[in-house]
Structures are given as structure tokens and as C-alpha cells.
Short mmCIF file of C-alpha atoms in Angstrom, two decimals:
data_model
loop_
_atom_site.label_atom_id
_atom_site.label_comp_id
_atom_site.label_asym_id
_atom_site.label_seq_id
_atom_site.Cartn_x
_atom_site.Cartn_y
_atom_site.Cartn_z
CA MET A 6 25.21 0.08 3.33
CA ARG A 7 24.73 -2.28 6.24
CA SER A 8 28.18 -3.85 6.10
CA GLY A 9 29.48 -1.74 8.94
CA ASP A 10 26.47 -2.05 11.22
CA VAL A 11 27.16 -3.32 14.70
CA LYS A 12 24.37 -4.53 16.93
CA GLY A 13 24.74 -6.06 20.37
CA GLY A 14 28.51 -6.20 19.94
CA VAL A 15 28.23 -8.45 16.90
CA LYS A 16 29.16 -7.20 13.46
CA ILE A 17 26.32 -7.61 10.99
CA ARG A 18 27.38 -9.23 7.74
CA CYS A 19 26.52 -7.07 4.75
CA SER A 20 23.80 -8.41 2.48
CA ALA A 21 26.11 -7.70 -0.44
CA LEU A 22 28.29 -10.56 0.78
CA ARG A 23 25.38 -12.87 0.09
CA GLY A 24 25.44 -12.31 -3.66
CA HIS A 25 24.75 -15.16 -6.03
CA LYS A 26 28.43 -16.07 -6.37
CA LYS A 27 28.57 -16.72 -2.63
CA ILE A 28 25.43 -18.78 -2.34
CA ARG A 29 25.69 -22.54 -2.37
CA LYS A 30 23.21 -24.48 -4.46
CA THR A 31 21.21 -27.44 -3.22
CA SER A 32 20.39 -30.44 -5.31
CA SER A 33 16.72 -29.43 -5.25
CA GLY A 34 17.19 -25.74 -6.07
CA PRO A 35 15.87 -23.39 -3.39
CA ILE A 36 13.97 -26.08 -1.45
CA VAL A 37 15.63 -27.71 1.59
CA THR A 38 14.15 -30.91 3.09
CA GLY A 39 15.11 -34.01 5.04
CA TRP A 40 17.88 -33.98 7.60
CA ARG A 41 19.16 -30.60 6.40
CA ALA A 42 15.81 -29.00 7.16
CA LYS A 43 15.64 -30.75 10.53
CA ALA A 44 19.12 -29.51 11.42
CA VAL A 45 18.17 -25.92 10.57
CA ILE A 46 14.95 -26.19 12.58
CA ALA A 47 16.91 -27.50 15.57
CA ARG A 48 19.27 -24.52 15.35
CA LEU A 49 16.32 -22.16 15.07
CA TRP A 50 14.59 -23.50 18.17
CA GLY A 51 17.87 -23.30 20.03
CA ARG A 52 17.99 -19.61 19.09
CA VAL A 53 14.38 -19.08 20.22
CA LEU A 54 15.00 -20.79 23.55
CA ARG A 55 18.12 -18.74 24.25
CA ARG A 56 16.21 -15.57 23.39
CA ALA A 57 13.31 -16.51 25.70
CA PHE A 58 15.57 -17.29 28.67
CA SER A 59 17.51 -14.06 28.13
CA MET A 60 14.27 -12.05 28.18
CA PHE A 61 12.31 -13.66 31.02
CA PRO A 62 12.81 -15.57 34.31
CA PRO A 63 12.95 -19.35 33.76
CA ILE A 64 9.31 -20.12 34.62
CA ARG A 65 8.00 -17.24 32.52
CA ALA A 66 10.30 -18.26 29.63
CA ILE A 67 8.89 -21.81 29.66
CA GLN A 68 5.31 -20.48 29.76
CA THR A 69 6.04 -18.16 26.87
CA ILE A 70 7.54 -20.93 24.73
CA ARG A 71 4.50 -23.13 25.44
CA ALA A 72 2.17 -20.32 24.41
CA LEU A 73 4.12 -19.80 21.19
CA LEU A 74 4.03 -23.52 20.39
CA GLY A 75 0.29 -23.56 20.99
CA GLU A 76 -0.24 -20.75 18.53
CA LEU A 77 1.93 -22.47 15.94
CA ARG A 78 -0.11 -25.64 16.30
CA SER A 79 -3.26 -23.65 15.57
CA ALA A 80 -1.77 -21.79 12.62
CA TRP A 81 -0.01 -24.81 11.12
CA ALA A 82 -2.31 -27.66 12.09
CA ASP A 83 -2.10 -28.79 8.47
CA ARG A 84 1.62 -29.44 8.95
CA GLY A 85 1.32 -31.52 12.08
CA GLY A 86 1.40 -28.54 14.41
CA GLY A 87 5.02 -27.52 13.88
CA PHE A 88 7.30 -25.66 11.53
CA PRO A 89 7.07 -26.44 7.79
CA LEU A 90 8.68 -29.66 6.66
CA LYS A 91 10.45 -27.89 3.83
CA LEU A 92 12.42 -24.66 3.89
CA VAL A 93 13.32 -22.16 1.20
CA TRP A 94 16.95 -21.17 0.72
CA GLY A 95 17.83 -17.74 -0.62
CA ALA A 96 19.70 -14.51 0.15
CA GLY A 97 22.07 -16.61 2.28
CA ARG A 98 19.35 -17.71 4.72
CA HIS A 99 16.57 -20.22 5.29
CA PHE A 100 12.93 -19.14 5.09
CA PHE A 101 10.11 -20.96 6.85
CA HIS A 102 7.34 -18.75 5.51
CA LEU A 103 7.08 -15.83 3.14
CA ASN A 104 6.20 -13.55 6.07
CA PHE A 105 8.95 -14.71 8.40
CA PRO A 106 12.37 -13.08 8.03
CA GLY A 107 15.10 -15.46 6.96
CA PHE A 108 17.09 -17.40 9.57
CA PRO A 109 19.66 -16.55 10.81
CA SER A 110 19.50 -12.76 10.66
CA PRO A 111 18.96 -9.68 12.84
CA ALA A 112 15.49 -9.41 11.29
CA PHE A 113 14.64 -12.93 12.44
CA ASP A 114 15.91 -12.16 15.94
CA ARG A 115 13.71 -9.06 16.07
CA PHE A 116 10.74 -11.06 14.80
CA VAL A 117 11.21 -13.68 17.54
CA ARG A 118 11.65 -11.07 20.27
CA ARG A 119 8.39 -9.35 19.30
CA GLU A 120 6.49 -12.63 19.10
CA LEU A 121 7.78 -13.70 22.53
CA GLU A 122 6.80 -10.33 23.99
CA ARG A 123 3.33 -10.75 22.54
CA MET A 124 2.93 -14.11 24.27
CA VAL A 125 3.33 -12.47 27.69
CA ARG A 126 0.02 -11.53 29.26
CA SER A 127 0.06 -7.83 30.04
CA ARG A 128 -2.46 -5.12 30.80
CA LYS A 129 -0.70 -2.87 28.32
CA PRO A 130 -1.34 -3.92 24.69
CA LEU A 131 1.90 -4.73 22.90
CA PRO A 132 2.57 -3.82 19.24
CA THR A 133 2.16 -6.79 16.93
CA LEU A 134 2.81 -5.18 13.53
CA GLN A 135 5.50 -7.12 11.66
CA THR A 136 5.08 -6.25 7.95
CA LEU A 137 4.57 -2.99 6.04
CA ILE A 138 3.31 -3.05 2.45
CA LEU A 139 4.30 0.29 0.94
CA ALA A 140 3.21 1.48 -2.52
CA ILE A 141 6.01 3.73 -3.72
CA THR A 142 4.28 4.74 -6.96
CA SER A 143 0.92 4.54 -8.71
CA ARG A 144 2.55 4.58 -12.16
CA CYS A 145 2.39 1.35 -14.15
CA PRO A 146 2.79 0.38 -17.83
CA LEU A 147 0.26 -2.46 -17.52
CA SER A 148 -3.53 -2.50 -17.52
CA CYS A 149 -4.26 -5.44 -15.23
CA ARG A 150 -7.79 -6.77 -15.13
CA HIS A 151 -7.83 -6.97 -11.31
CA CYS A 152 -5.89 -3.77 -10.49
CA SER A 153 -6.74 -2.59 -6.96
CA GLU A 154 -5.13 0.81 -7.68
CA TRP A 155 -7.22 1.44 -10.80
CA LYS A 156 -8.81 4.68 -9.58
CA SER A 157 -5.46 6.29 -8.81
CA LEU A 158 -3.35 4.62 -11.51
CA ASN A 159 -0.64 6.64 -13.25
CA ARG A 160 -0.95 9.75 -11.14
CA PRO A 161 2.30 11.69 -10.58
CA ASP A 162 4.41 10.37 -7.71
CA ARG A 163 3.63 12.14 -4.44
CA LEU A 164 6.18 10.44 -2.24
CA THR A 165 9.68 11.79 -2.79
CA ARG A 166 12.68 9.71 -1.83
CA GLU A 167 12.95 11.73 1.38
CA LYS A 168 9.30 11.01 2.24
CA LEU A 169 9.75 7.32 1.48
CA LEU A 170 12.72 7.23 3.82
CA GLN A 171 10.68 9.03 6.46
CA ILE A 172 7.92 6.43 6.21
CA THR A 173 10.22 3.40 6.29
CA LYS A 174 12.20 4.79 9.22
CA GLN A 175 8.96 5.40 11.13
CA PHE A 176 7.90 1.81 10.71
CA GLU A 177 11.36 0.39 11.35
CA ALA A 178 11.29 2.30 14.64
CA CYS A 179 7.96 0.56 15.38
CA GLY A 180 9.74 -2.77 15.02
CA VAL A 181 8.56 -4.04 11.64
CA THR A 182 10.70 -6.89 10.37
CA GLN A 183 9.65 -6.86 6.70
CA ILE A 184 8.87 -4.08 4.23
CA LEU A 185 7.34 -4.97 0.85
CA LEU A 186 7.70 -2.22 -1.75
CA SER A 187 4.82 -2.30 -4.23
CA GLY A 188 2.96 0.01 -6.61
CA GLY A 189 1.90 0.51 -9.34
CA GLU A 190 5.12 -0.82 -10.72
CA PRO A 191 7.92 -0.20 -8.18
CA MET A 192 10.70 -0.95 -10.69
CA LEU A 193 9.93 2.43 -12.28
CA ARG A 194 11.72 3.83 -9.20
CA LEU A 195 14.74 1.55 -9.09
CA ASP A 196 17.11 4.22 -7.79
CA ASP A 197 14.75 4.96 -4.91
CA ILE A 198 14.43 1.26 -4.08
CA LEU A 199 18.21 0.97 -3.96
CA ALA A 200 18.39 4.00 -1.65
CA LEU A 201 15.75 2.52 0.69
CA CYS A 202 17.54 -0.85 0.83
CA ARG A 203 20.91 0.75 1.52
CA ALA A 204 19.44 2.86 4.32
CA ALA A 205 17.53 -0.07 5.85
CA ASP A 206 17.82 -1.04 9.48
CA SER A 207 19.72 -4.31 9.90
CA GLY A 208 16.65 -5.79 11.60
CA THR A 209 14.33 -5.31 8.61
CA ASP A 210 14.10 -7.35 5.39
CA TYR A 211 13.11 -5.56 2.17
CA TRP A 212 11.14 -7.14 -0.68
CA ILE A 213 9.56 -5.83 -3.88
CA ALA A 214 6.32 -6.85 -5.64
CA THR A 215 6.57 -6.39 -9.39
CA SER A 216 5.23 -7.49 -12.77
CA GLY A 217 8.84 -8.08 -13.85
CA HIS A 218 8.99 -4.79 -15.76
CA ARG A 219 12.61 -3.55 -16.07
CA LEU A 220 13.88 -6.30 -13.78
CA THR A 221 16.99 -7.10 -15.79
CA ALA A 222 20.07 -9.02 -14.73
CA GLY A 223 21.83 -5.74 -13.99
CA ALA A 224 18.93 -4.44 -11.89
CA ALA A 225 18.70 -7.72 -9.96
CA ALA A 226 22.43 -7.63 -9.21
CA GLN A 227 22.13 -4.04 -7.97
CA LEU A 228 19.21 -4.97 -5.74
CA ALA A 229 21.08 -7.93 -4.27
CA GLU A 230 24.14 -5.75 -3.62
CA ALA A 231 21.97 -3.13 -1.92
CA GLY A 232 20.56 -5.73 0.48
CA LEU A 233 17.17 -6.68 -0.97
CA THR A 234 15.93 -10.03 0.34
CA GLY A 235 13.50 -11.20 -2.31
CA VAL A 236 11.11 -10.45 -5.16
CA CYS A 237 7.43 -11.32 -5.63
CA ILE A 238 6.64 -11.49 -9.35
CA SER A 239 3.02 -11.51 -10.50
CA LEU A 240 2.36 -14.49 -12.76
CA ASP A 241 -1.34 -15.23 -13.19
CA HIS A 242 -1.30 -18.12 -15.65
CA PHE A 243 1.06 -20.77 -16.98
CA ASP A 244 -0.18 -19.98 -20.50
CA PRO A 245 1.67 -16.91 -21.88
CA ASP A 246 -1.27 -15.60 -23.92
CA ARG A 247 -3.74 -15.85 -21.06
CA HIS A 248 -1.35 -14.18 -18.63
CA ASP A 249 -0.71 -11.35 -21.09
CA GLU A 250 -4.44 -10.89 -21.63
CA PHE A 251 -5.03 -10.70 -17.86
CA ARG A 252 -2.22 -8.16 -17.46
CA GLY A 253 -3.26 -6.07 -20.47
CA ARG A 254 0.18 -6.08 -22.07
CA ARG A 255 1.49 -8.44 -24.73
CA GLY A 256 4.88 -9.92 -23.88
CA ASN A 257 4.55 -9.51 -20.11
CA PHE A 258 4.72 -13.29 -19.53
CA ARG A 259 8.10 -13.45 -21.22
CA GLN A 260 9.19 -10.38 -19.28
CA ALA A 261 8.13 -11.98 -15.98
CA GLU A 262 9.88 -15.23 -16.94
CA GLN A 263 13.12 -13.41 -17.72
CA ALA A 264 12.84 -11.37 -14.52
CA ALA A 265 12.41 -14.55 -12.47
CA ARG A 266 15.58 -15.97 -14.01
CA CYS A 267 17.48 -12.80 -13.12
CA VAL A 268 16.19 -12.91 -9.53
CA VAL A 269 17.33 -16.51 -9.05
CA GLU A 270 20.74 -15.86 -10.63
CA ALA A 271 21.24 -12.87 -8.30
CA GLY A 272 20.70 -15.14 -5.28
CA LEU A 273 17.46 -13.47 -4.17
CA VAL A 274 14.37 -15.31 -2.93
CA LEU A 275 11.76 -15.71 -5.68
CA CYS A 276 8.02 -15.78 -4.99
CA LEU A 277 5.35 -16.01 -7.68
CA ASN A 278 2.06 -14.21 -6.94
CA LEU A 279 -1.05 -15.85 -8.41
CA CYS A 280 -4.42 -14.11 -8.50
CA ALA A 281 -6.65 -17.18 -8.41
CA THR A 282 -9.63 -16.20 -10.57
CA ARG A 283 -12.79 -18.18 -11.32
CA GLU A 284 -11.52 -18.77 -14.83
CA PHE A 285 -8.25 -20.19 -13.56
CA VAL A 286 -8.97 -22.31 -10.50
CA SER A 287 -9.07 -26.02 -11.27
CA ARG A 288 -6.92 -28.92 -10.14
CA GLY A 289 -5.28 -29.22 -13.54
CA ASN A 290 -4.42 -25.54 -13.78
CA LEU A 291 -2.99 -25.44 -10.26
CA GLU A 292 -0.81 -28.48 -10.99
CA SER A 293 0.47 -26.92 -14.21
CA TYR A 294 1.22 -23.65 -12.44
CA ALA A 295 3.15 -25.44 -9.68
CA GLY A 296 5.24 -27.23 -12.29
CA LEU A 297 6.09 -23.97 -14.01
CA ALA A 298 6.99 -22.32 -10.69
CA ALA A 299 9.37 -25.18 -9.85
CA ARG A 300 11.07 -24.92 -13.26
CA MET A 301 11.50 -21.18 -12.76
CA GLY A 302 13.27 -21.74 -9.42
CA ALA A 303 10.59 -20.18 -7.21
CA GLY A 304 10.80 -20.83 -3.48
CA PHE A 305 7.26 -19.66 -2.81
CA ILE A 306 3.91 -19.45 -4.56
CA GLN A 307 1.56 -16.92 -2.99
CA VAL A 308 -2.11 -17.48 -3.82
CA LEU A 309 -4.37 -14.42 -3.62
CA ASP A 310 -8.17 -14.58 -3.63
CA PRO A 311 -9.87 -12.19 -6.10
CA ARG A 312 -11.38 -9.10 -4.45
CA ALA A 313 -14.10 -6.75 -5.73
CA VAL A 314 -12.00 -3.59 -5.41
CA GLY A 315 -10.38 -1.19 -7.85
CA ARG A 316 -11.10 -2.22 -11.43
CA TRP A 317 -13.26 -5.09 -10.13
CA GLU A 318 -15.31 -2.86 -7.81
CA LYS A 319 -18.98 -3.96 -7.54
CA ARG A 320 -18.29 -7.05 -9.64
CA ASP A 321 -19.00 -10.58 -8.48
CA VAL A 322 -15.56 -12.18 -8.60
CA ALA A 323 -15.83 -14.47 -5.56
CA LEU A 324 -14.76 -18.09 -5.98
CA SER A 325 -17.24 -20.93 -5.67
CA PRO A 326 -17.11 -23.25 -2.63
CA GLU A 327 -15.75 -25.99 -4.89
CA GLN A 328 -12.93 -23.73 -6.12
CA ILE A 329 -12.08 -22.70 -2.57
CA ALA A 330 -11.86 -26.40 -1.73
CA PHE A 331 -9.46 -26.87 -4.67
CA LEU A 332 -7.23 -24.07 -3.33
CA ASP A 333 -7.32 -25.43 0.23
CA ASP A 334 -6.32 -28.87 -1.02
CA PHE A 335 -3.57 -27.38 -3.19
CA TYR A 336 -2.20 -25.48 -0.20
CA LEU A 337 -2.26 -28.50 2.11
CA THR A 338 -0.88 -30.96 -0.43
CA MET A 339 1.98 -28.77 -1.60
CA ASN A 340 3.13 -28.08 1.97
CA SER A 341 2.47 -31.39 3.68
CA ASN A 342 2.69 -34.20 1.14
CA SER A 343 6.15 -35.79 1.10
CA ASN A 344 5.87 -36.25 -2.67
CA ARG A 345 5.80 -32.44 -3.02
CA PHE A 346 8.70 -31.55 -0.75
CA HIS A 347 10.84 -30.42 -3.68
CA SER A 348 8.10 -28.15 -5.04
CA PRO A 349 7.74 -24.49 -4.02
CA ALA A 350 6.11 -23.80 -0.66
CA VAL A 351 2.61 -22.33 -0.97
CA VAL A 352 1.33 -19.34 1.00
CA TYR A 353 -2.44 -18.92 0.99
CA PHE A 354 -3.85 -16.34 3.40
CA GLY A 355 -7.43 -17.21 2.47
CA TYR A 356 -7.04 -20.60 4.13
CA HIS A 357 -6.17 -19.06 7.49
CA GLN A 358 -8.44 -16.02 7.16
CA ARG A 359 -11.49 -18.27 6.93
CA ARG A 360 -10.41 -20.30 9.97
CA LEU A 361 -8.44 -17.97 12.26
CA GLY A 362 -9.26 -14.47 11.01
CA CYS A 363 -7.43 -11.64 9.26
CA TYR A 364 -3.93 -10.52 10.22
CA GLY A 365 -4.15 -7.17 8.41
CA ALA A 366 -5.14 -3.77 9.84
CA GLY A 367 -1.97 -3.69 11.91
CA LYS A 368 -2.54 -7.08 13.54
CA ARG A 369 0.52 -8.32 11.64
CA PHE A 370 0.57 -6.19 8.50
CA LEU A 371 -0.96 -3.10 6.92
CA PHE A 372 -0.82 -1.10 3.71
CA VAL A 373 0.40 2.44 3.03
CA ASN A 374 -0.59 3.76 -0.40
CA SER A 375 1.38 6.01 -2.74
CA ALA A 376 0.04 9.12 -0.96
CA GLY A 377 1.10 7.96 2.52
CA GLU A 378 -2.43 6.96 3.56
CA VAL A 379 -2.75 3.95 5.87
CA HIS A 380 -5.19 1.10 5.10
CA ALA A 381 -5.91 -2.34 6.49
CA CYS A 382 -4.48 -4.00 3.36
CA PRO A 383 -4.27 -3.34 -0.40
CA PHE A 384 -7.73 -4.90 -0.88
CA CYS A 385 -9.48 -3.49 2.18
CA LEU A 386 -9.28 0.25 1.69
CA ALA A 387 -10.58 2.41 4.50
CA GLY A 388 -8.27 5.30 5.29
CA ALA A 389 -7.06 5.53 8.88
CA GLY A 390 -4.97 8.66 8.36
CA ASN A 391 -1.74 9.71 6.71
CA CYS A 392 1.50 8.52 8.28
CA LEU A 393 3.31 11.67 7.09
CA GLU A 394 0.74 14.05 8.56
CA ASP A 395 -0.77 12.32 11.60
CA PRO A 396 0.90 10.81 14.70
CA LEU A 397 1.73 7.23 13.74
CA ASP A 398 0.56 5.73 17.04
CA GLU A 399 -2.88 7.28 16.53
CA VAL A 400 -3.03 6.08 12.93
CA LEU A 401 -2.17 2.53 14.02
CA LYS A 402 -4.93 2.59 16.63
CA ARG A 403 -7.48 3.79 14.06
CA VAL A 404 -6.58 1.16 11.46
CA GLY A 405 -6.84 -1.48 14.17
CA ARG A 406 -10.32 -0.29 15.09
CA LEU A 407 -11.41 -0.31 11.43
CA GLY A 408 -10.29 -3.94 11.05
CA CYS A 409 -11.16 -6.09 8.04
CA ARG A 410 -14.34 -5.71 5.96
CA ILE A 411 -14.63 -9.43 5.20
CA TYR A 412 -13.21 -11.48 8.05
CA LYS A 413 -13.06 -11.27 11.81
CA MET A 414 -9.68 -10.20 13.15
CA ALA A 415 -7.27 -12.93 14.19
CA PRO A 416 -6.50 -13.27 17.91
#
């Protein structure tokens, strides 16, 4: 457990103390807006400024903060060039983005330190990796239409608990601030997830990506006690029958719905993952999905573009320009329109990938499959080596050189 961890002379509060009985509720569920959000943002920037002036001489600190603000304006131009106008509350912290650790926390402090270091011009390239997506199993009870792991699905597990710990410790030592445990279906290895969370560095947040399988109230409570931050549940339609058809298992919608309820009751952050297919994307469907997500208590909706990999390999699944425009508008409206401030925040990488470039391949995140092989992301599979067999620094260099198959790399 992390309850006894001490870092920098300050005792780290155990994540178990942030269980659902300890978490205050807001009138709008997990969404925080208005003066409360502004107060949190002011505290956050105070923390960033103190960190910058403790790391650099005054002039360099000011230059670094300006550089960071400039990058934020580029990345969040749709929000007026600053932090989001609504925050997500969960796990005892405030979240500004699905891929930012919650504030305040040791993970957030590590995230800020690494971003400030990256702003400093240096001849020596600095590591920028922040997030590891780790598939802990290829086993899964579903038969999803879009499965990217289709070719290796339901093979025996190759990564023992000891190997999983070896991988996570390697990446924690590299400074990652978030680790997302995926699969297959990761809940088939609940005991191993609990062990990974309990052994986690205090500066790293752990999440899981699941279909909702076996995510009961008891399992959610165990995960919260072990220190898990949040759960991404795949929900690909607001209509139960259509979701079940897409996932290849009758009753999965109800299972996902019940799992979401358990996640919220355990005080964890809830994100709903939507694979935005041609058949789904329309203004009406997106509005209906957002309404369902709000009723379920989700803090985030993550929209994923369909990719011709795995079960969809060599198939034309790309969205039309009109559908992409629908998704862009949905993303901007949900995050920027004051009438939507009490709706879940939307994360849509496609929006930024088309404008700024890809942040995978080690630029900000990468993917390690259930055999320990390193790839740019779960949908851009080009092996750069095995992190259990090859020197990790060499593997990271190779995946960076491979880059993304679809987009240019982000700066």
C-alpha cells in the first residue's frame, strides 16, 4: 500500500482514504464549474509557478512558463487558449483532462515537473513519455466487431504477475505518470491488478480499460482501496441491442451499465469509451450518447476513431468528412459551450491528431501488448522490441523512430 509512502518529507495520503464514503458530492455530480473550478485552477497555477521557480533561475522560470502557456494555447485553442472551463471530480482529486493526473497529487507534481523540463531548450533530448497502455491479457469473453487484438485473442497469458511488476516498475522509473491496464479483458486478472495498484509508485496513477465484465460492487471497492484512479468502460451505443451486437455478447450493455454504477459508487473516475463508427456517427446519436453518459455519472467521454486493424484489417472503416465534422463539433460544443458545462468532458484525440500530430510512439504515450512487445499505440502496431528482453532505452528510441502510420508526429 501507498499509505506509508513519504516523498520530499511529506507523507503521501493513501488512496484508500479517498474511498467513496470520504468523497464529497457536488450538485452536478462529477463535473465542477463556475467559481469552484476557477478556484481550483488558481491553486493549480500557483503550484506550477512554485515548481518552476524551485527548478530554474527566475528568468528561466518565466521563460519556461511562457513556453508552457503557448503550447496550451495551441492544444486548447478551442477553449480560449487555457485550461478547460469544467473539471471532473473523482478519486479525491480534480481532473482537467483524461490524460492529466488528478490535482493535487504526487502524480500531478511529477507530470508538471516533466512538462517544465521539456520546455527548456537543451541539446540533450529529454524524455517526454507520460502514459503507458499495458495489455495484461489477451483473454476476453467478448467478440467485438472492431477488436484490435483479434489475431492474438484468447491465447494463454504470457505475462506473469512478476513480469507485469517488472514492466510497470521499468516505466515508473522512466517517469510515466499514468498506466492504463487493458487487454483483452483485464478484469479476468483482478488479483494481479490489485497487486499492481498496491505496488504502484506514489507518482503514478493507475487506470483500467474494460468492457465491464466482472466489475461488481465488491471488485470496484477493492480497486478503490488498492489505489486505482479510474475506469474506462467501453460503451459503443446508447441502444442496448446495438451495443450488444457490436460487442458480440448479449447482455453486455446491462453489464457495462451496472459496472459504471459500481465505479461511481466506489468514488473512482468514470470514463466511457466510444468507438465512433460510420453507422453510429450523427448529431442525434452523439446527443443521445452524451445524455446517457451524464445519467450514468461519467466524468469523461473518450471518442475513438475506427481503425482498419485487427478484426477490421483491410476493411474501409474510415469516417466521411461530414462525420468527422460532426465529431469535431461535438468535441468543441461539449467542452466549450456554457450550456454543456454540466455534461461529461469529451476527449477526442482525432481532433488534435489532424491538427497538431500524433502523441503516440513514446511522444506522450505508447502501447505494450500482452507479450511485452512495444508498439506506437494499440492501433498502430509495428514492434519496436520487447521491454522484458531488450534495453528499454533502445526500445523507446526505436518506437520513436517508427512513429505513427497515419499522422505526423506532434512537436
